[in-house]
mmCIF file of C-alpha atoms and ligand atoms in Angstrom:
data_model
loop_
_atom_site.group_PDB
_atom_site.id
_atom_site.type_symbol
_atom_site.label_atom_id
_atom_site.label_comp_id
_atom_site.label_asym_id
_atom_site.label_seq_id
_atom_site.Cartn_x
_atom_site.Cartn_y
_atom_site.Cartn_z
ATOM 1 C CA MET A 3 37.126 -5.000 -11.204
ATOM 2 C CA ALA A 4 39.363 -5.666 -8.165
ATOM 3 C CA ALA A 5 42.970 -6.784 -8.824
ATOM 4 C CA ARG A 6 43.492 -10.517 -8.343
ATOM 5 C CA SER A 7 44.757 -11.429 -4.899
ATOM 6 C CA THR A 8 47.881 -13.600 -5.050
ATOM 7 C CA VAL A 9 50.200 -15.253 -2.548
ATOM 8 C CA PRO A 10 52.904 -12.554 -3.050
ATOM 9 C CA SER A 11 50.338 -9.746 -2.696
ATOM 10 C CA VAL A 12 49.078 -11.255 0.577
ATOM 11 C CA ARG A 13 52.556 -12.051 1.921
ATOM 12 C CA GLY A 14 53.532 -8.376 1.793
ATOM 13 C CA ARG A 15 50.545 -7.077 3.792
ATOM 14 C CA LYS A 16 51.421 -5.864 7.284
ATOM 15 C CA VAL A 17 49.353 -3.298 9.185
ATOM 16 C CA ARG A 18 52.441 -1.891 10.920
ATOM 17 C CA ARG A 19 53.772 -0.949 7.458
ATOM 18 C CA GLY A 20 50.604 1.013 6.774
ATOM 19 C CA ASP A 21 48.675 -1.702 4.896
ATOM 20 C CA VAL A 22 44.905 -2.136 5.122
ATOM 21 C CA PRO A 23 43.918 -5.276 7.118
ATOM 22 C CA LEU A 24 43.314 -8.458 5.117
ATOM 23 C CA VAL A 25 39.812 -9.903 4.866
ATOM 24 C CA MET A 26 39.275 -13.664 4.630
ATOM 25 C CA VAL A 27 35.888 -15.426 4.587
ATOM 26 C CA THR A 28 35.118 -19.109 4.100
ATOM 27 C CA ALA A 29 33.164 -20.488 1.137
ATOM 28 C CA TYR A 30 32.366 -24.068 0.269
ATOM 29 C CA ASP A 31 30.550 -24.012 -3.079
ATOM 30 C CA ALA A 32 30.134 -21.896 -6.203
ATOM 31 C CA PRO A 33 27.289 -19.604 -5.014
ATOM 32 C CA SER A 34 28.987 -18.785 -1.690
ATOM 33 C CA ALA A 35 32.300 -18.196 -3.514
ATOM 34 C CA ARG A 36 30.587 -15.817 -5.965
ATOM 35 C CA MET A 37 29.050 -13.839 -3.072
ATOM 36 C CA VAL A 38 32.273 -13.654 -1.062
ATOM 37 C CA ASP A 39 34.235 -12.655 -4.165
ATOM 38 C CA ALA A 40 31.663 -10.011 -5.164
ATOM 39 C CA ALA A 41 32.050 -8.526 -1.665
ATOM 40 C CA GLY A 42 35.721 -7.943 -2.508
ATOM 41 C CA VAL A 43 37.429 -10.101 0.125
ATOM 42 C CA ASP A 44 41.155 -10.800 -0.279
ATOM 43 C CA ILE A 45 41.090 -14.530 0.489
ATOM 44 C CA ILE A 46 38.473 -17.278 0.221
ATOM 45 C CA LEU A 47 39.164 -20.095 2.656
ATOM 46 C CA VAL A 48 37.680 -23.458 1.752
ATOM 47 C CA GLY A 49 37.709 -24.331 5.433
ATOM 48 C CA ASP A 50 37.340 -27.762 6.977
ATOM 49 C CA SER A 51 34.623 -25.977 8.961
ATOM 50 C CA VAL A 52 32.546 -27.297 6.018
ATOM 51 C CA ALA A 53 32.255 -30.418 8.189
ATOM 52 C CA MET A 54 30.363 -28.454 10.849
ATOM 53 C CA VAL A 55 28.444 -25.697 9.054
ATOM 54 C CA VAL A 56 27.507 -27.586 5.873
ATOM 55 C CA LEU A 57 27.708 -31.312 6.656
ATOM 56 C CA GLY A 58 26.301 -31.138 10.189
ATOM 57 C CA HIS A 59 29.179 -32.738 12.128
ATOM 58 C CA ASP A 60 30.176 -31.578 15.629
ATOM 59 C CA ASP A 61 33.858 -31.111 14.744
ATOM 60 C CA THR A 62 36.123 -30.793 11.711
ATOM 61 C CA LEU A 63 37.661 -34.256 11.986
ATOM 62 C CA GLN A 64 35.162 -35.950 9.687
ATOM 63 C CA VAL A 65 36.242 -34.529 6.309
ATOM 64 C CA THR A 66 38.771 -36.128 3.951
ATOM 65 C CA VAL A 67 41.051 -34.891 1.176
ATOM 66 C CA ALA A 68 38.414 -36.035 -1.340
ATOM 67 C CA ASP A 69 35.740 -33.962 0.468
ATOM 68 C CA MET A 70 37.980 -30.879 0.543
ATOM 69 C CA ALA A 71 38.874 -31.319 -3.151
ATOM 70 C CA HIS A 72 35.172 -31.595 -4.036
ATOM 71 C CA HIS A 73 34.360 -28.304 -2.279
ATOM 72 C CA THR A 74 37.517 -26.588 -3.583
ATOM 73 C CA ALA A 75 36.589 -27.458 -7.169
ATOM 74 C CA ALA A 76 33.128 -25.953 -6.675
ATOM 75 C CA VAL A 77 34.662 -22.736 -5.298
ATOM 76 C CA ALA A 78 37.218 -22.580 -8.129
ATOM 77 C CA ARG A 79 34.442 -22.914 -10.747
ATOM 78 C CA ALA A 80 33.222 -19.496 -9.576
ATOM 79 C CA THR A 81 36.601 -18.148 -10.895
ATOM 80 C CA PRO A 82 37.026 -15.717 -7.997
ATOM 81 C CA SER A 83 39.511 -12.822 -7.957
ATOM 82 C CA SER A 84 40.158 -13.612 -4.294
ATOM 83 C CA LEU A 85 43.000 -15.994 -3.459
ATOM 84 C CA VAL A 86 41.650 -19.529 -2.874
ATOM 85 C CA VAL A 87 43.202 -21.292 0.138
ATOM 86 C CA THR A 88 42.065 -24.787 1.169
ATOM 87 C CA ASP A 89 42.389 -26.437 4.559
ATOM 88 C CA MET A 90 44.315 -29.684 4.603
ATOM 89 C CA PRO A 91 42.010 -31.952 6.620
ATOM 90 C CA TRP A 92 43.003 -33.825 9.746
ATOM 91 C CA LEU A 93 45.441 -36.701 9.129
ATOM 92 C CA SER A 94 46.308 -35.545 5.595
ATOM 93 C CA TYR A 95 49.596 -33.953 6.775
ATOM 94 C CA HIS A 96 50.377 -35.852 9.971
ATOM 95 C CA VAL A 97 51.587 -39.248 8.751
ATOM 96 C CA SER A 98 54.477 -38.653 6.328
ATOM 97 C CA VAL A 99 56.055 -35.871 4.321
ATOM 98 C CA ALA A 100 55.375 -37.730 1.056
ATOM 99 C CA ASP A 101 51.666 -38.175 1.884
ATOM 100 C CA THR A 102 51.464 -34.510 2.842
ATOM 101 C CA VAL A 103 52.733 -33.347 -0.553
ATOM 102 C CA THR A 104 50.535 -35.814 -2.466
ATOM 103 C CA ASN A 105 47.450 -34.750 -0.506
ATOM 104 C CA ALA A 106 48.183 -31.041 -0.988
ATOM 105 C CA ALA A 107 48.708 -31.655 -4.714
ATOM 106 C CA ALA A 108 45.190 -33.121 -4.938
ATOM 107 C CA LEU A 109 43.825 -29.888 -3.447
ATOM 108 C CA VAL A 110 45.906 -27.739 -5.817
ATOM 109 C CA ARG A 111 44.692 -29.781 -8.811
ATOM 110 C CA ALA A 112 41.126 -29.162 -7.577
ATOM 111 C CA GLY A 113 41.725 -25.383 -7.650
ATOM 112 C CA ALA A 114 43.467 -24.346 -4.414
ATOM 113 C CA GLU A 115 46.212 -21.743 -4.834
ATOM 114 C CA ALA A 116 47.556 -22.426 -1.333
ATOM 115 C CA VAL A 117 46.837 -24.804 1.537
ATOM 116 C CA LYS A 118 46.410 -24.186 5.272
ATOM 117 C CA VAL A 119 47.796 -26.492 7.966
ATOM 118 C CA GLU A 120 47.158 -26.394 11.704
ATOM 119 C CA GLY A 121 49.911 -26.600 14.312
ATOM 120 C CA GLY A 122 53.241 -25.054 15.282
ATOM 121 C CA ARG A 123 56.865 -26.191 15.245
ATOM 122 C CA LYS A 124 56.068 -29.874 14.826
ATOM 123 C CA ARG A 125 54.633 -29.152 11.346
ATOM 124 C CA VAL A 126 57.860 -27.567 10.059
ATOM 125 C CA PRO A 127 59.113 -30.609 8.038
ATOM 126 C CA MET A 128 55.740 -30.877 6.270
ATOM 127 C CA ILE A 129 55.595 -27.139 5.563
ATOM 128 C CA GLU A 130 59.142 -27.107 4.164
ATOM 129 C CA ALA A 131 58.316 -30.018 1.842
ATOM 130 C CA LEU A 132 55.169 -28.268 0.609
ATOM 131 C CA VAL A 133 57.029 -25.017 -0.030
ATOM 132 C CA ASP A 134 59.755 -27.011 -1.856
ATOM 133 C CA ALA A 135 57.021 -28.450 -4.051
ATOM 134 C CA GLU A 136 55.911 -24.862 -4.882
ATOM 135 C CA ILE A 137 52.735 -25.167 -2.800
ATOM 136 C CA PRO A 138 52.215 -22.004 -0.731
ATOM 137 C CA VAL A 139 51.261 -22.643 2.894
ATOM 138 C CA MET A 140 49.194 -20.654 5.381
ATOM 139 C CA GLY A 141 49.843 -21.614 9.018
ATOM 140 C CA HIS A 142 47.215 -21.833 11.792
ATOM 141 C CA ILE A 143 48.057 -21.675 15.506
ATOM 142 C CA GLY A 144 46.291 -21.108 18.836
ATOM 143 C CA LEU A 145 42.931 -22.851 19.044
ATOM 144 C CA THR A 146 43.414 -25.414 16.293
ATOM 145 C CA PRO A 147 40.045 -27.159 15.836
ATOM 146 C CA GLN A 148 41.607 -30.391 14.548
ATOM 147 C CA SER A 149 43.163 -30.747 18.044
ATOM 148 C CA VAL A 150 39.728 -30.573 19.722
ATOM 149 C CA ASN A 151 40.181 -33.906 21.514
ATOM 150 C CA ALA A 152 43.770 -33.180 22.562
ATOM 151 C CA MET A 153 42.725 -29.718 23.864
ATOM 152 C CA GLY A 154 39.697 -31.126 25.710
ATOM 153 C CA GLY A 155 37.269 -28.961 23.711
ATOM 154 C CA PHE A 156 37.272 -25.724 21.717
ATOM 155 C CA LYS A 157 39.198 -23.761 24.366
ATOM 156 C CA VAL A 158 40.977 -20.386 24.267
ATOM 157 C CA GLN A 159 44.747 -20.984 24.082
ATOM 158 C CA GLY A 160 47.788 -19.020 25.277
ATOM 159 C CA ARG A 161 46.271 -17.620 28.472
ATOM 160 C CA ARG A 162 49.397 -18.424 30.526
ATOM 161 C CA GLN A 163 52.667 -16.649 29.859
ATOM 162 C CA ASP A 164 54.569 -19.836 28.937
ATOM 163 C CA ALA A 165 51.817 -20.886 26.543
ATOM 164 C CA ALA A 166 51.753 -17.411 24.980
ATOM 165 C CA LEU A 167 55.532 -17.441 24.480
ATOM 166 C CA ALA A 168 55.324 -20.927 22.960
ATOM 167 C CA LEU A 169 52.818 -19.578 20.422
ATOM 168 C CA VAL A 170 55.229 -16.764 19.517
ATOM 169 C CA ASP A 171 57.953 -19.395 18.952
ATOM 170 C CA ASP A 172 55.527 -21.421 16.839
ATOM 171 C CA ALA A 173 54.726 -18.396 14.675
ATOM 172 C CA ARG A 174 58.434 -17.653 14.145
ATOM 173 C CA ALA A 175 59.062 -21.296 13.205
ATOM 174 C CA LEU A 176 56.191 -21.256 10.697
ATOM 175 C CA GLU A 177 57.501 -18.051 9.146
ATOM 176 C CA ALA A 178 61.038 -19.489 8.896
ATOM 177 C CA ALA A 179 59.623 -22.668 7.290
ATOM 178 C CA GLY A 180 58.067 -20.532 4.543
ATOM 179 C CA CYS A 181 54.427 -19.847 5.517
ATOM 180 C CA PHE A 182 53.160 -16.765 3.659
ATOM 181 C CA SER A 183 50.616 -15.915 6.386
ATOM 182 C CA ILE A 184 49.413 -17.309 9.699
ATOM 183 C CA VAL A 185 45.892 -17.681 11.118
ATOM 184 C CA ILE A 186 45.738 -17.093 14.875
ATOM 185 C CA GLU A 187 42.594 -18.498 16.454
ATOM 186 C CA GLY A 188 41.132 -18.228 19.956
ATOM 187 C CA VAL A 189 43.846 -16.428 21.927
ATOM 188 C CA PRO A 190 43.733 -13.331 24.170
ATOM 189 C CA ASP A 191 43.995 -9.992 22.380
ATOM 190 C CA GLU A 192 47.480 -9.341 23.860
ATOM 191 C CA VAL A 193 48.762 -12.662 22.534
ATOM 192 C CA GLY A 194 47.402 -11.910 19.056
ATOM 193 C CA ARG A 195 49.372 -8.645 19.136
ATOM 194 C CA MET A 196 52.566 -10.281 20.448
ATOM 195 C CA ILE A 197 52.526 -12.862 17.666
ATOM 196 C CA THR A 198 51.733 -10.245 15.022
ATOM 197 C CA ASP A 199 54.645 -8.077 16.206
ATOM 198 C CA ALA A 200 56.989 -11.078 16.170
ATOM 199 C CA VAL A 201 56.609 -12.001 12.489
ATOM 200 C CA ASP A 202 56.952 -10.233 9.137
ATOM 201 C CA VAL A 203 54.229 -12.255 7.402
ATOM 202 C CA PRO A 204 50.610 -11.190 7.949
ATOM 203 C CA THR A 205 48.581 -12.725 10.760
ATOM 204 C CA ILE A 206 44.862 -13.281 10.247
ATOM 205 C CA GLY A 207 42.861 -13.464 13.448
ATOM 206 C CA ILE A 208 39.686 -15.243 14.466
ATOM 207 C CA GLY A 209 38.953 -14.585 18.109
ATOM 208 C CA ALA A 210 42.500 -13.180 18.440
ATOM 209 C CA GLY A 211 41.681 -9.494 18.912
ATOM 210 C CA ALA A 212 42.125 -6.362 16.826
ATOM 211 C CA GLY A 213 45.935 -6.432 16.710
ATOM 212 C CA CYS A 214 46.215 -8.920 13.817
ATOM 213 C CA ASP A 215 46.961 -7.997 10.196
ATOM 214 C CA GLY A 216 43.572 -9.275 9.080
ATOM 215 C CA GLN A 217 40.413 -11.049 10.218
ATOM 216 C CA VAL A 218 38.616 -14.197 9.109
ATOM 217 C CA LEU A 219 35.088 -15.392 9.823
ATOM 218 C CA VAL A 220 33.017 -18.337 8.671
ATOM 219 C CA PHE A 221 30.454 -17.520 5.923
ATOM 220 C CA HIS A 222 27.550 -19.049 7.845
ATOM 221 C CA ASP A 223 28.442 -17.086 11.008
ATOM 222 C CA VAL A 224 28.766 -13.700 9.252
ATOM 223 C CA LEU A 225 25.449 -14.157 7.470
ATOM 224 C CA GLY A 226 23.398 -15.720 10.276
ATOM 225 C CA LEU A 227 23.062 -19.122 8.609
ATOM 226 C CA GLU A 228 24.572 -21.085 11.516
ATOM 227 C CA GLU A 229 22.439 -20.753 14.601
ATOM 228 C CA ARG A 230 23.447 -23.737 16.730
ATOM 229 C CA VAL A 231 26.525 -22.112 18.275
ATOM 230 C CA THR A 232 27.642 -18.482 18.120
ATOM 231 C CA PRO A 233 31.164 -18.019 19.487
ATOM 232 C CA LYS A 234 31.992 -14.727 21.267
ATOM 233 C CA PHE A 235 34.204 -13.591 18.370
ATOM 234 C CA VAL A 236 31.412 -13.708 15.772
ATOM 235 C CA ARG A 237 29.607 -10.579 14.624
ATOM 236 C CA ARG A 238 26.576 -11.203 12.432
ATOM 237 C CA TYR A 239 26.074 -8.915 9.464
ATOM 238 C CA ALA A 240 22.804 -10.478 8.225
ATOM 239 C CA GLU A 241 20.076 -12.856 9.418
ATOM 240 C CA LEU A 242 19.783 -15.034 6.317
ATOM 241 C CA SER A 243 18.436 -18.076 8.116
ATOM 242 C CA THR A 244 15.433 -16.098 9.390
ATOM 243 C CA GLU A 245 14.934 -14.557 5.954
ATOM 244 C CA ALA A 246 15.216 -17.988 4.256
ATOM 245 C CA VAL A 247 12.608 -19.602 6.545
ATOM 246 C CA ARG A 248 10.311 -16.629 5.903
ATOM 247 C CA GLY A 249 10.676 -17.049 2.107
ATOM 248 C CA LEU A 250 10.208 -20.824 2.193
ATOM 249 C CA SER A 251 7.123 -20.509 4.425
ATOM 250 C CA ARG A 252 5.584 -18.054 1.954
ATOM 251 C CA PHE A 253 6.270 -20.514 -0.906
ATOM 252 C CA ALA A 254 4.648 -23.372 1.057
ATOM 253 C CA GLU A 255 1.638 -21.194 1.856
ATOM 254 C CA ASP A 256 1.247 -20.124 -1.810
ATOM 255 C CA VAL A 257 1.379 -23.748 -3.039
ATOM 256 C CA ARG A 258 -1.177 -24.845 -0.462
ATOM 257 C CA THR A 259 -3.596 -22.028 -1.231
ATOM 258 C CA GLY A 260 -3.192 -22.286 -5.018
ATOM 259 C CA ALA A 261 -1.530 -18.854 -5.269
ATOM 260 C CA PHE A 262 1.517 -20.441 -6.938
ATOM 261 C CA PRO A 263 2.021 -20.869 -9.826
ATOM 262 C CA THR A 264 0.098 -18.224 -11.777
ATOM 263 C CA GLU A 265 0.059 -17.672 -15.531
ATOM 264 C CA ALA A 266 3.283 -15.654 -15.136
ATOM 265 C CA GLU A 267 5.120 -18.783 -13.946
ATOM 266 C CA SER A 268 3.458 -21.189 -16.441
ATOM 267 C CA TYR A 269 4.053 -22.135 -20.083
ATOM 268 C CA SER A 270 1.282 -21.930 -22.641
ATOM 269 C CA ALA A 271 1.345 -23.442 -26.117
ATOM 270 C CA THR A 272 -0.746 -20.526 -27.397
ATOM 271 C CA ARG A 273 1.857 -18.014 -26.181
ATOM 272 C CA THR A 274 4.956 -20.067 -27.050
ATOM 273 C CA ASP A 275 6.275 -21.483 -30.308
ATOM 274 C CA PRO A 276 5.819 -25.292 -29.914
ATOM 275 C CA ALA A 277 9.072 -25.870 -31.839
ATOM 276 C CA SER A 278 11.057 -23.962 -29.212
ATOM 277 C CA MET A 279 9.253 -25.952 -26.512
ATOM 278 C CA ARG A 280 10.872 -29.072 -27.947
ATOM 279 C CA GLY A 281 14.194 -27.556 -26.946
ATOM 280 C CA LEU A 282 12.980 -27.577 -23.373
ATOM 281 C CA TYR A 283 11.144 -30.881 -23.223
ATOM 282 C CA GLY A 284 12.349 -32.888 -26.266
ATOM 283 C CA SER A 285 9.667 -34.416 -28.487
ATOM 284 C CA ALA A 286 7.303 -34.584 -25.500
ATOM 285 C CA ALA A 287 6.838 -30.789 -25.465
ATOM 286 C CA PRO A 288 3.572 -30.032 -23.675
ATOM 287 C CA VAL A 289 0.820 -28.448 -25.801
ATOM 288 C CA ASP A 290 -2.543 -27.149 -24.675
HETATM 289 O O1 LIG B 21 37.924 -24.113 8.737
HETATM 290 C C1 LIG B 21 37.839 -22.902 8.980
HETATM 291 O O2 LIG B 21 36.808 -22.270 8.742
HETATM 292 C C2 LIG B 21 38.991 -22.236 9.576
HETATM 293 C C3 LIG B 21 38.791 -20.838 10.049
HETATM 294 C C4 LIG B 21 38.045 -20.841 11.308
HETATM 295 C C5 LIG B 21 40.082 -20.102 10.151
HETATM 296 O O3 LIG B 21 40.035 -22.820 9.696
#
């Protein structure tokens, strides 16, 4: 069995020191958490991408702390060995430091071992308060999906030199505030490398090139379950949506033609002890 991933074990991972890159994948419920954990990933991210890939919204702005706690609890029930990190949703860490800590505490009580917040230097007071409250924080800079309206869409960030340097400053500020790792999303490869070189905590890239200390993808993208949009940075490792439709179509066909169920999928009072059937159906146990 793989050793449990912890915040200190993740914090120390840096490719330039000879470490193997970190692997993070999202999960939003117990079955997906069991699969991701069985695959041996280091970190499970209960991402606010749940809003888009599970709940059908067009952005991540629609989920609340209660939604994120609900999904975090389902992931935690799978008792994964991977570290469980939960996204703080939009507006749960923007209003006041006190609200930020209270909202993060709700996620920790639901099963998160750390929280992730989007944004650079302006988040420092919130991050410091969380770290003071013993809540580990993962940062997230570059293309921050909660800023979709402010950015004018899901757009690659840091293409200009001043913007790239500002991202490096952001990463340094997040590290100094106590973040144990930083997600870098949607920046040119060179900028991903610059940021990674500038900090001693691991960077985890998504659309940020091969120079990061780890990579993260969304469960539904890796497995071919999300077909509406496929960003350039996604590589699919399975086509589960196609396979699922094939399986469900076969079930529908079998029901319609009478091929399902057969005796193998049916109960029979002559083959089963009626007393044990009561365990299944109460006193109304079916008998032939
Ligand atoms: O919500 C999410 O899935 C994320 C990843 C894209 C990093 O924040």
